[in-house]
CSV table of N, CA and C in Angstrom, one decimal:
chain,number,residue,atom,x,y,z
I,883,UNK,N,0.8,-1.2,0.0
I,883,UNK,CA,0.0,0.0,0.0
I,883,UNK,C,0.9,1.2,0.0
I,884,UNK,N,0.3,2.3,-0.4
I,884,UNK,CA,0.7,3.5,-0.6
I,884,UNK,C,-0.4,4.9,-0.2
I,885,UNK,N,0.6,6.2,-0.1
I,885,UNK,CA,-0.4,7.0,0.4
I,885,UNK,C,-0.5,7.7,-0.7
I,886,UNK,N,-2.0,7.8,-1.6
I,886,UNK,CA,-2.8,8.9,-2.3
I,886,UNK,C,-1.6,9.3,-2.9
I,887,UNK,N,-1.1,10.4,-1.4
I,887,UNK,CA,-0.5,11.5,-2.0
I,887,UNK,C,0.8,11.4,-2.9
I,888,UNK,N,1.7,10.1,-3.3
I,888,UNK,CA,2.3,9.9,-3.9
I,888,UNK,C,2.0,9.1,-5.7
I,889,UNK,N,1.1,9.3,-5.4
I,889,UNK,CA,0.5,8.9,-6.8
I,889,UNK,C,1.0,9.7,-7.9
I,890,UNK,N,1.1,9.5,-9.0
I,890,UNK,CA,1.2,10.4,-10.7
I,890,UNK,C,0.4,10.7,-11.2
I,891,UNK,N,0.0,11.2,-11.9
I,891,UNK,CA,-1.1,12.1,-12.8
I,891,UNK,C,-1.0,10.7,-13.8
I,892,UNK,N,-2.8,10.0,-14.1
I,892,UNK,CA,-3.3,9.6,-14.6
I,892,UNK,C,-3.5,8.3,-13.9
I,893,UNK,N,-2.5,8.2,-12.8
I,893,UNK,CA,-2.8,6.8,-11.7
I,893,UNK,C,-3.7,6.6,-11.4
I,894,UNK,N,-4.6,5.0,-11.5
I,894,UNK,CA,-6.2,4.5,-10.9
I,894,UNK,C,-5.4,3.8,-10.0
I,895,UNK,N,-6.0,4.3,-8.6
I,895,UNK,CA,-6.1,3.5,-7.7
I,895,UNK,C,-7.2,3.0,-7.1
I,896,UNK,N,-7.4,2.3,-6.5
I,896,UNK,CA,-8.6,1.8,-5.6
I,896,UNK,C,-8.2,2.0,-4.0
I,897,UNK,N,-9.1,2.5,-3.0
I,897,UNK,CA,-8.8,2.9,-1.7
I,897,UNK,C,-9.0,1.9,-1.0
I,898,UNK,N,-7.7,1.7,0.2
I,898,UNK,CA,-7.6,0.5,0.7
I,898,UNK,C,-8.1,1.3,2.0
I,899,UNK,N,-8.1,2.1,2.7
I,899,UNK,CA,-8.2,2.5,4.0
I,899,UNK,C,-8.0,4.1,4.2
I,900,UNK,N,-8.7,4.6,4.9
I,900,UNK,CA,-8.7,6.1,5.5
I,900,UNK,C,-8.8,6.1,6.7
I,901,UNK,N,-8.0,7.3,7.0
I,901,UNK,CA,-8.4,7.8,8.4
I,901,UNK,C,-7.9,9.6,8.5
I,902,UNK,N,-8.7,10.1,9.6
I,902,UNK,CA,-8.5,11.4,9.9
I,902,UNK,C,-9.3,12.3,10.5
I,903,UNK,N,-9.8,13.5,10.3
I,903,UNK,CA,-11.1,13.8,11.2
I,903,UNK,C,-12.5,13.7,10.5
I,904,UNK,N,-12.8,13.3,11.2
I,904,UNK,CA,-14.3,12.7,10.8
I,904,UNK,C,-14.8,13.5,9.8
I,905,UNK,N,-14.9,14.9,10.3
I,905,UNK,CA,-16.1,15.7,9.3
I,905,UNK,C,-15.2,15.6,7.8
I,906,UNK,N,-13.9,15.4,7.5
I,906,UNK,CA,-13.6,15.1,6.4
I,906,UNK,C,-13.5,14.1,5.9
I,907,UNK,N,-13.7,13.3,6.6
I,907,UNK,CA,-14.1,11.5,6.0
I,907,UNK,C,-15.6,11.5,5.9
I,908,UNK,N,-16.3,12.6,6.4
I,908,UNK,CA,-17.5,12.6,6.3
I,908,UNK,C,-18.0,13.1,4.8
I,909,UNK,N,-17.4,14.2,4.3
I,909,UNK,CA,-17.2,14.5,3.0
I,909,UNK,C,-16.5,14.1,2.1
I,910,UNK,N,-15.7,13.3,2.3
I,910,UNK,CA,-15.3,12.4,1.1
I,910,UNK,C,-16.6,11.0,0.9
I,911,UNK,N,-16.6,10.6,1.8
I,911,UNK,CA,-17.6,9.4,2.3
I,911,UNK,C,-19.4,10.4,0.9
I,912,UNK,N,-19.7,11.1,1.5
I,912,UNK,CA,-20.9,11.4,0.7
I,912,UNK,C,-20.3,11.9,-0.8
I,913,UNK,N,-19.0,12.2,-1.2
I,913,UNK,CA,-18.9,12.1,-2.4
I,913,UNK,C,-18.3,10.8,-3.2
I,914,UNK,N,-18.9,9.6,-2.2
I,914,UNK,CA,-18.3,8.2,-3.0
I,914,UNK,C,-17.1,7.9,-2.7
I,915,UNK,N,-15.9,8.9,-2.0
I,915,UNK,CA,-14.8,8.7,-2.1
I,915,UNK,C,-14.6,7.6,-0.6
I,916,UNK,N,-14.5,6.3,-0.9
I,916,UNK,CA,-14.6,5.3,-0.1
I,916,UNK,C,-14.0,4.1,0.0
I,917,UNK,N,-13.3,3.7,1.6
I,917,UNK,CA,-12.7,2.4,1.1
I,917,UNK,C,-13.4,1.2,0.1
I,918,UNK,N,-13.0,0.8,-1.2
I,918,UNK,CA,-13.2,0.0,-2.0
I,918,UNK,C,-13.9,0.7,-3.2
I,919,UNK,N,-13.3,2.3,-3.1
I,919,UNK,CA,-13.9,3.0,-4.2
I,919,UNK,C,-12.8,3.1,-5.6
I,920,UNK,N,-12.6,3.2,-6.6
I,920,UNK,CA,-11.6,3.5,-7.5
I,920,UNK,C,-11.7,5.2,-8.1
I,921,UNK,N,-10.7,5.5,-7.6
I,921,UNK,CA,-10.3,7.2,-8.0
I,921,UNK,C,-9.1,6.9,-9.4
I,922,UNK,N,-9.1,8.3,-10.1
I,922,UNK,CA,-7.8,8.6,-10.8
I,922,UNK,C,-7.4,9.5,-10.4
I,923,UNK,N,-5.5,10.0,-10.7
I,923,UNK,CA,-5.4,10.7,-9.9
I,923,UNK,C,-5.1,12.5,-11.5
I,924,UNK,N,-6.4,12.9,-11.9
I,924,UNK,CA,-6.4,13.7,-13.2
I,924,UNK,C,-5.0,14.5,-13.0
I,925,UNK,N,-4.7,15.3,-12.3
I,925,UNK,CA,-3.7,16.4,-12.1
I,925,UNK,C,-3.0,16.9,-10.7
I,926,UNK,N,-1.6,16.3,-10.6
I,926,UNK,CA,-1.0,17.0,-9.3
I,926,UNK,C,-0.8,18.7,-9.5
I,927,UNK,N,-1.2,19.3,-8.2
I,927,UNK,CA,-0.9,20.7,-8.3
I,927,UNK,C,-0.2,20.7,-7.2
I,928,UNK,N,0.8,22.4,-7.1
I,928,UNK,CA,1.5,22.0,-6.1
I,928,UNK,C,0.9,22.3,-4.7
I,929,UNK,N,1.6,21.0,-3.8
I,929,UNK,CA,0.5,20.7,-2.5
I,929,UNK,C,-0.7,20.0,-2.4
I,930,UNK,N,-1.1,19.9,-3.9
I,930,UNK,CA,-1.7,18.4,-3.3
I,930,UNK,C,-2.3,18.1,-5.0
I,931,UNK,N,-3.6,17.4,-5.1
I,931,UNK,CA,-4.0,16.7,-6.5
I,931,UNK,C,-5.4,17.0,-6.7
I,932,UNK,N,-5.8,16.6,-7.8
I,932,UNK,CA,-7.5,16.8,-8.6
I,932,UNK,C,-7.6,15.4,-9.0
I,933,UNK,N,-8.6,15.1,-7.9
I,933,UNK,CA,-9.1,13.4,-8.0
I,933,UNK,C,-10.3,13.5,-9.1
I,934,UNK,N,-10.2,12.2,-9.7
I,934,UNK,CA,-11.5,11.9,-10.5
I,934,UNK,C,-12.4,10.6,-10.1
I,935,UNK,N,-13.3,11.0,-10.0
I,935,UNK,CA,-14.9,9.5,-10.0
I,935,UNK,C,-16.1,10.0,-10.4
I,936,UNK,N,-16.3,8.7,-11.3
I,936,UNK,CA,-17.6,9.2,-11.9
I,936,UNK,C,-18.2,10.5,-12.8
I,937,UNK,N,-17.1,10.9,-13.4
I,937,UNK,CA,-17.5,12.3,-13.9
I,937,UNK,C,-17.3,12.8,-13.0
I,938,UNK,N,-16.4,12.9,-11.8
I,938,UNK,CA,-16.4,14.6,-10.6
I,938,UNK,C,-15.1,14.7,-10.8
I,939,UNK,N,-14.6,15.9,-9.8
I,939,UNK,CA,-13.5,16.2,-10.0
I,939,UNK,C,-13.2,16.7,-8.3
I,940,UNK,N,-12.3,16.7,-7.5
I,940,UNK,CA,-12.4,17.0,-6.0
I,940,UNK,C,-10.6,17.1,-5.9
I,941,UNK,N,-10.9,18.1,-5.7
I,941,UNK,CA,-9.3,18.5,-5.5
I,941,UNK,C,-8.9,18.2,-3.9
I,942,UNK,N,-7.4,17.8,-3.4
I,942,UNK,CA,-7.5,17.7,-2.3
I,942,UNK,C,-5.8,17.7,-2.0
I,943,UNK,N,-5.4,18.5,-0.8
I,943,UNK,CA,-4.2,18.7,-0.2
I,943,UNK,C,-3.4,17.6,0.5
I,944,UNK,N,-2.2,17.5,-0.1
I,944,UNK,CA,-1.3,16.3,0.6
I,944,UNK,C,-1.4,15.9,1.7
I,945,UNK,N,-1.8,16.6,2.5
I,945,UNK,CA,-1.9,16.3,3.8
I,945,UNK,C,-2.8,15.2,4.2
I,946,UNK,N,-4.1,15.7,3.5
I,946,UNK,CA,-5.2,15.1,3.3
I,946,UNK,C,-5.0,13.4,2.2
I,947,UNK,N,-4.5,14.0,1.7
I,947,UNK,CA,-4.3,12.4,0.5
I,947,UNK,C,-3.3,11.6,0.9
I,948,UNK,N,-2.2,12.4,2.4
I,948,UNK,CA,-1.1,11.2,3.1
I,948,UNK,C,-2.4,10.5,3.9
I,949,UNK,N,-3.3,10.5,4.5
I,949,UNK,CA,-4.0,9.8,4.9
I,949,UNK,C,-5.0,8.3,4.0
I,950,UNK,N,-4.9,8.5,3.3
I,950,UNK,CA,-5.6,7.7,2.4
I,950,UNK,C,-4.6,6.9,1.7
I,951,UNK,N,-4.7,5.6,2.1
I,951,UNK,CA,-4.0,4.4,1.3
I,951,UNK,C,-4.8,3.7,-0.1
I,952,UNK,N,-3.5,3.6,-0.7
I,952,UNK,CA,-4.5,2.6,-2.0
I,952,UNK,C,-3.6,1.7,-2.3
């Protein structure tokens, strides 16, 4: 496993595990983004990335994407 935030632009991963504070697993969680969900990773910017599912797009800060394994 690895964390999110090391991924490359165009990487599909599938999420093995999360953790962090709730109200933000709480928003990822209602936008699908979930252990056993499959993201791409469309574009690293600097400090963090622009996830893809399903037609969306959800940008999110390394900090945030070192918590998420795939």
């Amino acid at each position: 496993m690895q964390a999110l935030s090391k991924k490359k632009t165009g990487d599909i991963c599938t999420i093995k595990w999360m953790f962090g504070i709730p109200d933000v697993l709480d928003f990822l969680r209602s936008r699908k983004i979930k252990e056993g969900s499959t993201v791409q990773v469309i574009q690293r910017i600097n400090g963090g990335l622009i996830l893809g599912m399903d037609g969306k797009r959800i940008a999110m800060c390394d900090a945030a994407a070192d918590r998420i394994q795939v």
